[in-house]
Coordinates of C-alpha atoms and ligand atoms in Angstrom, one line a residue:
M1398 CA 11.9 -14.1 -14.7
S1399 CA 8.2 -13.7 -14.2
K1400 CA 6.5 -11.3 -16.5
T1401 CA 3.7 -10.4 -14.1
F1402 CA 3.6 -8.5 -10.8
Y1403 CA 0.7 -9.0 -8.5
I1404 CA 0.5 -6.6 -5.5
T1405 CA -2.2 -6.1 -2.9
T1406 CA -3.2 -3.6 -0.3
P1407 CA -5.1 -4.8 2.8
I1408 CA -8.9 -4.5 2.4
F1409 CA -9.9 -1.7 4.7
Y1410 CA -12.8 -1.7 7.2
P1411 CA -15.8 0.4 6.1
N1412 CA -16.6 1.7 9.6
A1413 CA -14.2 4.6 9.7
K1414 CA -13.0 7.2 7.2
L1415 CA -9.7 6.5 5.5
H1416 CA -6.9 8.6 6.9
M1417 CA -3.3 9.2 6.1
G1418 CA -2.3 5.7 7.2
H1419 CA -4.5 4.1 4.6
A1420 CA -3.4 6.6 2.1
Y1421 CA 0.1 5.6 2.8
T1422 CA -0.4 1.9 2.1
V1423 CA -2.2 2.4 -1.2
T1424 CA 0.2 5.1 -2.4
L1425 CA 3.2 2.8 -1.5
C1426 CA 1.5 0.0 -3.5
D1427 CA 0.8 2.3 -6.4
I1428 CA 4.4 3.5 -6.5
I1429 CA 5.8 -0.1 -6.4
C1430 CA 3.4 -1.3 -9.1
R1431 CA 4.2 1.6 -11.4
A1432 CA 7.9 0.9 -11.0
Q1433 CA 7.4 -2.7 -12.1
K1434 CA 5.3 -1.7 -15.0
I1435 CA 7.9 0.8 -16.2
Q1436 CA 10.4 -2.2 -16.1
G1437 CA 8.2 -4.1 -18.4
K1438 CA 6.0 -6.3 -16.1
E1439 CA 2.3 -6.7 -16.4
G1440 CA 1.3 -5.2 -13.0
Y1441 CA -1.9 -5.9 -11.2
L1442 CA -2.8 -3.9 -8.1
L1443 CA -5.7 -5.1 -6.0
T1444 CA -7.4 -3.2 -3.3
G1445 CA -10.8 -3.3 -1.6
A1446 CA -13.1 -3.2 1.4
D1447 CA -13.5 -5.7 4.3
E1448 CA -17.3 -5.4 4.6
N1449 CA -18.6 -8.5 6.4
T1450 CA -18.0 -7.0 9.8
G1451 CA -20.4 -6.6 12.7
K1452 CA -18.7 -3.2 13.3
I1453 CA -21.0 -1.4 10.8
L1454 CA -24.3 -2.7 12.2
K1455 CA -24.6 0.0 14.8
V1456 CA -23.8 2.8 12.4
V1457 CA -26.2 1.5 9.8
E1458 CA -29.0 1.2 12.4
E1459 CA -28.3 4.8 13.7
Q1460 CA -28.4 6.2 10.2
G1461 CA -31.4 4.2 9.1
Q1462 CA -29.7 2.9 6.0
S1463 CA -29.6 -0.6 4.6
V1464 CA -26.2 -2.4 4.8
E1465 CA -26.0 -2.3 1.0
E1466 CA -26.6 1.5 0.8
Y1467 CA -24.0 2.1 3.5
L1468 CA -21.4 -0.1 1.9
S1469 CA -21.8 1.3 -1.5
Q1470 CA -21.4 4.9 -0.1
V1471 CA -18.2 3.8 1.7
T1472 CA -16.9 2.3 -1.5
E1473 CA -17.5 5.5 -3.4
N1474 CA -15.6 7.4 -0.6
F1475 CA -12.6 4.9 -0.8
K1476 CA -12.5 5.2 -4.6
D1477 CA -12.8 8.9 -4.4
L1478 CA -9.7 9.1 -2.3
Y1479 CA -7.8 6.7 -4.5
S1480 CA -8.6 8.7 -7.5
K1481 CA -7.5 11.9 -5.8
L1482 CA -4.2 10.3 -4.9
G1483 CA -3.7 9.1 -8.5
I1484 CA -3.8 5.4 -7.6
S1485 CA -3.9 3.2 -10.7
Y1486 CA -5.6 0.0 -9.3
N1487 CA -6.9 -2.9 -11.4
Q1488 CA -9.7 -4.1 -9.1
F1489 CA -11.6 -3.0 -6.1
I1490 CA -12.9 -6.1 -4.4
K1491 CA -15.8 -5.9 -2.0
T1492 CA -16.2 -8.9 0.4
S1493 CA -20.0 -8.3 0.2
D1494 CA -19.8 -9.2 -3.5
K1495 CA -21.7 -12.5 -3.7
E1496 CA -20.6 -13.1 -7.3
K1497 CA -16.9 -12.2 -7.1
H1498 CA -15.9 -12.9 -3.5
W1499 CA -18.2 -15.5 -1.9
P1500 CA -17.5 -18.4 -4.2
G1501 CA -13.8 -18.1 -3.4
A1502 CA -14.3 -17.9 0.3
Q1503 CA -16.6 -20.9 0.4
A1504 CA -14.4 -22.9 -2.0
L1505 CA -11.4 -22.3 0.2
W1506 CA -13.5 -23.3 3.3
K1507 CA -14.3 -26.6 1.7
K1508 CA -10.7 -27.2 1.0
L1509 CA -9.9 -26.7 4.6
V1510 CA -12.7 -29.1 5.6
D1511 CA -11.4 -31.7 3.1
A1512 CA -7.9 -31.4 4.6
G1513 CA -9.4 -32.2 8.0
D1514 CA -8.4 -28.8 9.4
I1515 CA -11.9 -27.5 10.4
Y1516 CA -13.6 -28.9 13.5
K1517 CA -16.5 -27.8 15.7
A1518 CA -15.9 -26.9 19.3
S1519 CA -17.5 -25.1 22.1
Y1520 CA -15.3 -22.2 22.9
T1521 CA -14.9 -19.8 25.7
G1522 CA -12.6 -17.0 24.8
L1523 CA -11.4 -13.5 25.4
Y1524 CA -13.0 -11.4 22.7
C1525 CA -12.2 -7.8 21.8
V1526 CA -15.2 -6.2 20.1
G1527 CA -13.0 -3.5 18.5
C1528 CA -10.7 -6.1 16.8
E1529 CA -13.5 -8.7 16.3
T1530 CA -10.8 -11.1 17.4
F1531 CA -10.5 -13.7 20.1
Y1532 CA -7.3 -13.3 22.0
T1533 CA -5.4 -15.8 24.1
E1534 CA -3.9 -14.7 27.4
K1535 CA -0.5 -14.7 25.8
D1536 CA -1.6 -12.1 23.3
L1537 CA -2.8 -9.6 25.8
A1538 CA -0.8 -6.7 27.3
D1539 CA -1.5 -6.5 31.0
G1540 CA -4.7 -8.3 30.5
K1541 CA -5.8 -5.9 27.8
C1542 CA -6.2 -5.9 24.0
P1543 CA -2.8 -4.8 22.6
V1544 CA -4.6 -2.6 20.0
H1545 CA -7.5 -1.0 21.9
L1546 CA -6.0 -1.2 25.4
T1547 CA -9.4 -2.3 26.7
A1548 CA -10.1 -5.5 28.7
P1549 CA -11.6 -8.2 26.4
E1550 CA -15.0 -9.9 27.2
Q1551 CA -15.4 -13.5 28.1
I1552 CA -17.6 -15.1 25.4
K1553 CA -18.8 -18.7 25.2
E1554 CA -19.8 -19.9 21.7
E1555 CA -20.1 -22.9 19.5
N1556 CA -17.7 -22.3 16.6
Y1557 CA -15.8 -23.9 13.9
F1558 CA -12.1 -24.0 14.4
F1559 CA -9.1 -24.1 12.1
R1560 CA -6.1 -26.2 13.0
L1561 CA -3.6 -23.4 12.9
S1562 CA -1.4 -25.2 15.4
K1563 CA -0.6 -27.9 12.8
Y1564 CA 1.2 -25.5 10.6
T1565 CA 3.5 -23.7 13.0
Q1566 CA 6.6 -25.6 12.2
V1567 CA 6.3 -25.5 8.4
I1568 CA 5.5 -21.8 8.3
K1569 CA 8.5 -21.1 10.5
E1570 CA 10.7 -23.0 8.1
K1571 CA 9.3 -21.1 5.1
I1572 CA 9.8 -17.8 6.7
E1573 CA 13.3 -18.6 8.0
S1574 CA 14.4 -19.7 4.5
D1575 CA 12.8 -16.6 2.9
E1576 CA 10.6 -18.9 0.7
L1577 CA 8.0 -16.6 2.2
L1578 CA 10.0 -13.4 2.4
V1579 CA 9.0 -11.2 5.3
L1580 CA 10.4 -7.6 5.1
P1581 CA 11.9 -5.9 6.9
Q1582 CA 14.1 -8.1 9.0
T1583 CA 12.6 -6.7 12.3
R1584 CA 9.1 -8.0 11.3
K1585 CA 10.6 -11.3 10.2
N1586 CA 12.2 -11.6 13.7
E1587 CA 8.9 -10.7 15.3
I1588 CA 6.9 -13.3 13.5
L1589 CA 9.6 -16.0 14.0
A1590 CA 9.5 -15.3 17.8
L1591 CA 5.7 -15.6 17.7
L1592 CA 5.9 -18.9 15.8
E1593 CA 8.6 -20.1 18.2
R1594 CA 6.1 -19.7 21.0
G1595 CA 3.6 -21.8 19.0
L1596 CA 0.2 -21.1 17.4
E1597 CA -3.1 -22.1 18.9
D1598 CA -6.1 -23.2 16.8
I1599 CA -8.4 -20.3 16.1
S1600 CA -12.1 -19.7 15.7
F1601 CA -13.1 -19.5 12.1
S1602 CA -16.8 -18.9 12.3
R1603 CA -19.4 -16.8 14.1
P1604 CA -23.1 -17.3 14.8
V1605 CA -25.1 -15.7 12.0
K1606 CA -26.8 -13.3 14.3
N1607 CA -23.6 -11.4 15.0
V1608 CA -22.9 -10.7 11.3
P1609 CA -26.2 -11.4 9.4
H1610 CA -24.7 -10.1 6.1
G1611 CA -21.6 -12.4 6.4
I1612 CA -20.8 -15.4 4.2
P1613 CA -22.6 -18.6 5.3
V1614 CA -20.5 -21.6 6.3
P1615 CA -21.0 -24.2 3.6
G1616 CA -23.4 -26.8 4.9
D1617 CA -24.3 -24.8 8.1
N1618 CA -26.5 -21.7 7.7
S1619 CA -26.4 -21.0 11.4
Q1620 CA -22.8 -19.9 11.2
V1621 CA -21.0 -17.3 9.0
I1622 CA -17.3 -17.5 8.0
Y1623 CA -15.4 -15.4 10.4
V1624 CA -13.1 -12.6 9.5
W1625 CA -9.9 -14.3 8.4
C1626 CA -11.3 -17.0 6.2
D1627 CA -13.3 -14.3 4.6
A1628 CA -11.1 -11.2 4.4
L1629 CA -7.8 -12.9 3.6
V1630 CA -9.4 -14.9 0.8
N1631 CA -10.0 -11.6 -1.1
Y1632 CA -6.4 -11.9 -2.5
I1633 CA -7.4 -15.0 -4.5
S1634 CA -11.2 -14.6 -4.8
A1635 CA -10.6 -11.3 -6.7
L1636 CA -8.6 -13.3 -9.2
G1637 CA -11.4 -15.7 -9.7
Y1638 CA -10.4 -18.5 -7.3
G1639 CA -13.5 -20.8 -6.9
R1640 CA -15.3 -19.4 -10.0
D1641 CA -13.2 -18.6 -13.1
D1642 CA -9.6 -18.9 -12.4
E1643 CA -8.0 -17.4 -15.5
L1644 CA -6.6 -14.4 -13.6
F1645 CA -5.7 -16.6 -10.7
Q1646 CA -3.6 -18.9 -12.9
K1647 CA -1.9 -15.8 -14.4
F1648 CA -1.1 -13.8 -11.3
W1649 CA -1.0 -16.1 -8.3
P1650 CA 1.2 -16.4 -6.2
A1651 CA 1.2 -12.7 -5.3
D1652 CA 4.6 -11.0 -5.6
V1653 CA 3.8 -9.0 -2.5
H1654 CA 1.1 -8.4 0.0
V1655 CA 1.7 -4.9 1.5
V1656 CA 0.3 -4.6 5.0
G1657 CA 0.8 -2.4 8.1
K1658 CA 2.5 -4.0 11.1
D1659 CA -0.8 -4.2 12.9
I1660 CA -1.9 -7.1 10.8
L1661 CA 1.4 -9.0 10.5
R1662 CA 0.3 -12.0 12.4
F1663 CA -2.8 -12.6 10.2
H1664 CA -0.7 -12.4 7.0
A1665 CA 2.4 -14.2 8.1
A1666 CA 0.8 -17.0 10.1
I1667 CA -3.0 -17.5 9.5
W1668 CA -3.0 -16.8 5.7
P1669 CA 0.0 -19.1 4.9
A1670 CA -1.5 -21.8 7.1
M1671 CA -4.8 -21.6 5.2
L1672 CA -3.0 -21.8 1.9
L1673 CA -0.8 -24.7 3.0
S1674 CA -3.9 -26.5 4.1
A1675 CA -5.7 -25.9 0.8
G1676 CA -2.6 -26.9 -1.2
I1677 CA -2.2 -23.4 -2.8
S1678 CA 1.2 -21.7 -3.2
L1679 CA 2.2 -19.1 -0.7
P1680 CA 2.7 -15.5 -1.7
K1681 CA 6.3 -14.6 -2.4
S1682 CA 6.6 -11.8 0.0
L1683 CA 5.1 -9.6 2.7
L1684 CA 6.1 -6.0 2.9
V1685 CA 5.2 -4.9 6.4
H1686 CA 5.3 -1.2 6.8
G1687 CA 5.3 0.9 10.0
L1688 CA 2.5 3.2 11.2
I1689 CA 2.3 6.8 10.5
T1690 CA 2.3 9.0 13.6
S1691 CA 1.8 12.7 13.9
G1692 CA 4.1 14.7 16.1
G1693 CA 5.3 11.4 17.5
H1694 CA 1.9 10.2 18.6
K1695 CA -0.7 7.8 17.1
M1696 CA -3.1 9.9 15.2
S1697 CA -6.2 10.4 17.2
K1698 CA -9.2 12.7 17.3
S1699 CA -8.7 13.5 21.0
L1700 CA -5.1 14.5 20.5
G1701 CA -6.3 16.7 17.5
N1702 CA -3.4 15.4 15.4
V1703 CA -5.2 13.5 12.7
I1704 CA -3.9 14.5 9.3
D1705 CA -6.6 14.5 6.7
P1706 CA -5.3 13.5 3.2
Y1707 CA -8.0 15.5 1.5
E1708 CA -7.0 18.7 3.1
L1709 CA -3.3 18.3 2.1
I1710 CA -4.4 17.3 -1.5
E1711 CA -6.6 20.4 -1.6
E1712 CA -3.9 22.8 -0.5
Y1713 CA -0.7 21.3 -2.1
G1714 CA -1.9 18.9 -4.8
Y1715 CA -1.9 15.2 -4.7
E1716 CA 1.6 14.7 -6.0
A1717 CA 2.9 16.6 -3.0
V1718 CA 1.2 14.0 -0.8
R1719 CA 2.7 11.2 -2.9
Y1720 CA 6.1 12.8 -2.6
Y1721 CA 6.0 13.1 1.1
L1722 CA 4.8 9.5 1.6
A1723 CA 7.4 8.2 -0.8
R1724 CA 10.4 10.1 0.3
E1725 CA 9.9 11.2 3.9
V1726 CA 8.4 8.0 5.2
S1727 CA 10.4 4.8 5.2
P1728 CA 8.4 1.7 4.3
F1729 CA 10.4 -0.2 7.0
E1730 CA 9.8 1.9 10.1
D1731 CA 7.2 4.1 11.6
G1732 CA 7.0 7.5 10.0
D1733 CA 6.1 10.8 11.4
M1734 CA 4.1 13.5 9.7
T1735 CA 3.2 17.0 10.7
T1736 CA 1.7 19.8 8.6
E1737 CA 4.8 21.9 9.4
R1738 CA 7.2 19.3 8.1
F1739 CA 5.0 18.7 5.1
K1740 CA 5.2 22.3 4.1
E1741 CA 8.9 22.6 4.7
S1742 CA 9.6 19.6 2.6
Y1743 CA 7.2 20.7 -0.1
N1744 CA 8.9 24.1 -0.5
A1745 CA 12.4 22.8 -0.3
N1746 CA 12.0 19.8 -2.6
L1747 CA 9.1 20.4 -4.9
A1748 CA 8.7 24.2 -5.3
N1749 CA 12.4 25.0 -5.0
G1750 CA 13.7 21.6 -6.0
I1751 CA 12.2 20.0 -9.1
G1752 CA 9.9 22.9 -9.9
N1753 CA 12.6 25.5 -9.9
L1754 CA 15.1 23.3 -11.7
T1755 CA 12.7 22.5 -14.5
S1756 CA 11.9 26.2 -15.0
R1757 CA 15.6 27.2 -15.0
I1758 CA 16.7 24.5 -17.5
M1759 CA 13.7 24.9 -19.8
K1760 CA 14.1 28.7 -19.8
M1761 CA 17.7 28.4 -21.0
A1762 CA 16.6 25.7 -23.5
Q1763 CA 13.7 27.8 -24.9
D1764 CA 15.9 30.9 -25.3
N1765 CA 19.0 29.3 -26.7
L1766 CA 18.3 26.0 -28.5
D1767 CA 17.2 26.0 -32.1
A1768 CA 15.0 22.9 -31.7
P1769 CA 13.9 20.4 -29.0
I1770 CA 16.7 18.0 -28.1
V1771 CA 16.5 14.5 -29.5
I1772 CA 16.3 11.9 -26.7
T1773 CA 18.1 8.7 -27.4
E1774 CA 17.4 5.6 -25.4
E1775 CA 18.1 6.1 -21.7
K1776 CA 20.9 3.9 -20.3
N1777 CA 21.8 2.9 -16.8
M1778 CA 18.4 3.3 -15.2
S1779 CA 18.5 -0.2 -13.8
E1780 CA 20.5 0.7 -10.7
Y1781 CA 17.8 3.2 -9.9
F1782 CA 14.8 1.0 -10.6
A1783 CA 16.4 -1.9 -8.7
L1784 CA 15.7 0.1 -5.5
Y1785 CA 12.0 -0.5 -6.1
D1786 CA 12.5 -4.2 -6.4
T1787 CA 13.6 -4.2 -2.8
Y1788 CA 11.0 -1.6 -1.8
E1789 CA 13.6 1.0 -0.9
I1790 CA 11.3 3.8 -2.0
S1791 CA 12.7 6.6 0.2
K1792 CA 16.2 5.7 -1.1
A1793 CA 14.8 6.0 -4.6
G1794 CA 13.5 9.4 -3.6
D1795 CA 17.0 10.4 -2.3
Y1796 CA 18.6 9.2 -5.5
V1797 CA 16.4 11.5 -7.6
W1798 CA 16.7 14.5 -5.3
N1799 CA 20.5 14.1 -5.2
E1800 CA 20.5 14.3 -9.0
I1801 CA 18.3 17.4 -8.7
K1802 CA 20.7 19.0 -6.3
F1803 CA 23.7 18.1 -8.5
L1804 CA 22.1 19.8 -11.5
D1805 CA 21.3 22.9 -9.5
Q1806 CA 24.9 23.1 -8.3
Y1807 CA 26.1 22.4 -11.8
I1808 CA 24.2 25.4 -13.2
Q1809 CA 25.4 27.6 -10.3
E1810 CA 29.0 26.7 -11.0
H1811 CA 29.1 26.6 -14.8
Q1812 CA 26.6 29.3 -15.6
P1813 CA 25.6 28.2 -19.0
F1814 CA 23.4 31.3 -19.5
K1815 CA 26.7 33.3 -19.4
L1816 CA 28.8 30.8 -21.4
I1817 CA 26.2 31.0 -24.3
K1818 CA 27.1 34.7 -24.8
T1819 CA 30.8 34.0 -25.3
D1820 CA 30.7 30.6 -26.9
K1821 CA 27.4 29.7 -28.5
E1822 CA 28.3 26.2 -29.4
A1823 CA 29.7 25.2 -26.0
G1824 CA 26.7 26.9 -24.3
Q1825 CA 24.2 25.1 -26.5
K1826 CA 26.0 21.8 -25.8
M1827 CA 25.9 22.4 -22.1
I1828 CA 22.2 23.3 -22.1
S1829 CA 21.3 20.3 -24.2
D1830 CA 23.1 18.1 -21.8
L1831 CA 21.2 19.6 -18.9
V1832 CA 17.9 19.0 -20.7
A1833 CA 18.9 15.4 -21.3
R1834 CA 19.6 15.0 -17.6
L1835 CA 16.3 16.6 -16.8
H1836 CA 14.7 14.1 -19.0
R1837 CA 16.3 11.3 -17.0
V1838 CA 15.0 12.9 -13.9
A1839 CA 11.5 12.9 -15.4
L1840 CA 11.8 9.2 -16.1
M1841 CA 12.9 8.5 -12.6
L1842 CA 10.1 10.5 -11.2
A1843 CA 7.4 8.5 -13.0
P1844 CA 6.5 6.0 -10.2
I1845 CA 6.3 8.8 -7.5
L1846 CA 5.1 11.8 -9.5
P1847 CA 3.5 10.4 -12.6
E1848 CA 1.9 13.7 -13.7
T1849 CA 5.0 15.9 -13.2
S1850 CA 7.0 13.3 -15.0
E1851 CA 4.7 13.5 -18.1
K1852 CA 4.7 17.3 -17.9
I1853 CA 8.4 17.6 -17.9
K1854 CA 8.7 15.2 -20.8
T1855 CA 6.2 17.3 -22.8
L1856 CA 8.1 20.5 -22.0
I1857 CA 11.3 18.9 -23.3
K1858 CA 9.5 17.6 -26.4
E1859 CA 8.2 21.1 -27.1
N1860 CA 11.3 22.9 -25.9
K1861 CA 9.2 25.2 -23.7
V1862 CA 9.2 26.8 -20.2
P1863 CA 6.3 25.7 -18.1
E1864 CA 3.5 28.2 -18.4
T1865 CA 2.8 28.0 -14.7
Q1866 CA 5.2 26.8 -12.0
L1867 CA 5.1 23.1 -11.5
F1868 CA 4.8 23.6 -7.7
V1869 CA 4.0 27.0 -6.3
R1870 CA 5.8 28.0 -3.2
K1871 CA 3.7 28.2 0.0
D1872 CA 4.3 30.8 2.7
Ligands
ME8_2613 O1 -7.0 -4.3 9.5 N1 -0.1 4.2 9.5 O2 -8.5 -3.0 8.1 P1 -8.1 -1.5 8.6 C1 0.1 3.4 8.4 N2 -9.7 -5.1 7.4 N3 -0.8 2.6 7.9 C2 -2.0 2.5 8.5 C3 -2.3 3.3 9.7 C4 -1.3 4.1 10.1 N4 -1.4 5.0 11.2 N5 -3.5 3.0 10.1 C5 -4.0 2.1 9.2 C6 -7.9 -4.2 8.6 N6 -3.1 1.8 8.3 C7 -8.5 -5.4 8.0 C8 -7.4 -5.9 7.0 S1 -6.7 -7.6 5.1 C9 -7.1 -9.0 4.5 C10 -7.8 -7.2 6.3 C11 -3.2 0.8 7.1 O3 -9.1 -0.6 7.9 C12 -2.3 -0.3 7.2 O4 -2.1 -0.9 5.9 O5 -8.0 -1.4 10.1 C13 -3.0 -1.3 8.1 O6 -2.5 -2.6 8.1 C14 -4.4 -1.2 7.5 O7 -4.5 0.2 7.2 C15 -5.5 -1.5 8.5 O8 -6.7 -1.2 7.9

């Protein structure tokens, strides 16, 4: 079995602030990667920013900043949120990075040219400015962009095209056979249906005037590489593809690209086609998660239902956010989030759940045990960690909280604090066993609540009650 585990987030656009949806993707990746590291793999988590977009030009102009200044500020903001969420990433790739990213994008472009899959054509197409994407009639919903629900513009341009159509059949076979595993099944069906209808060749470059800070097409400075042969390449350029490929040799193919369902087509059709054309192995899997809604609606400023991750972190602590995203949102479906549900779940499962249980057990331990318990090697954790291998993160959450509930009930029924008064030895044994089970809970919590996991382990090592409650109840 492979010793490495390479996982990626999408690279996010720098034109809007990151919100709970983005926080979800990176937190999910962090949890999955931590679980693999706990199981002994060398994990590598890549994230970054998709910066060569025309979308920022207006903002930059309005604010009187240079593109570089603007982008470096956005990167700081992204990194700030990641650090507040406790994300342990290995690299933050910026597509404006001429040293790290551009050689890879240009090297891949040349491979596509060598394979005969890039050609120049005059193109009239339906362009959605919001998506920066050309749509075909088939892609539109009632003549409108399916994402922005606005009518696309007719644009005529001279562009380079990529022969995507050529790869339809082989990609279909690879997805059908799970050689490229698309999870969940609903998304696999969705992409197979799309492939069944056939793929059209797509525009792969833009005139330089539209994105002056974009990556020049090798051999033609009048064009820049357009979105997908730029953004998608981050997954390999970050590993040194096209410059120094030590990391690439070590970590590619990716174990999983984690993406939202909005960018399924790009990752399950365009990216594999590019890799096939260039003779590079395909990623092993795509985990396509749903979108987070709030009160059943897409988060939007006009509805006033946008949930700001910073506010929740400020009020409840970052682990409360990680907990909610891990347990209350399934990676396979859309998930809903309201501040009311957040608070309810926080009180029930963190303050009254793990927080309370830790205090109860450690109080009995501190008062009645002569020394800290000795932890022997934990057995039978594999059933639990296997849930992470199939990305069943909310089930993993249920598993731990069932154990927490069980221990609460056990204490209720057996009352070790009373037993100790009549039979010291039996009472001490029961309390020691409870501490040992709490230790197992701490180990299981490590991917989701890494700080709490460490705190509990330390309390057990010192045989002490927490000085302050792990999670304070909110009224
Ligand atoms: O699409 N719920 O960038 P982007 C859950 N740059 N996840 C959400 C979400 C929501 N409501 N909203 C956004 C791009 N996301 C391209 C990607 S990759 C080579 C290029 C997350 O900033 C989710 O992961 O629009 C989604 O796929 C991604 O943010 C889109 O981010």
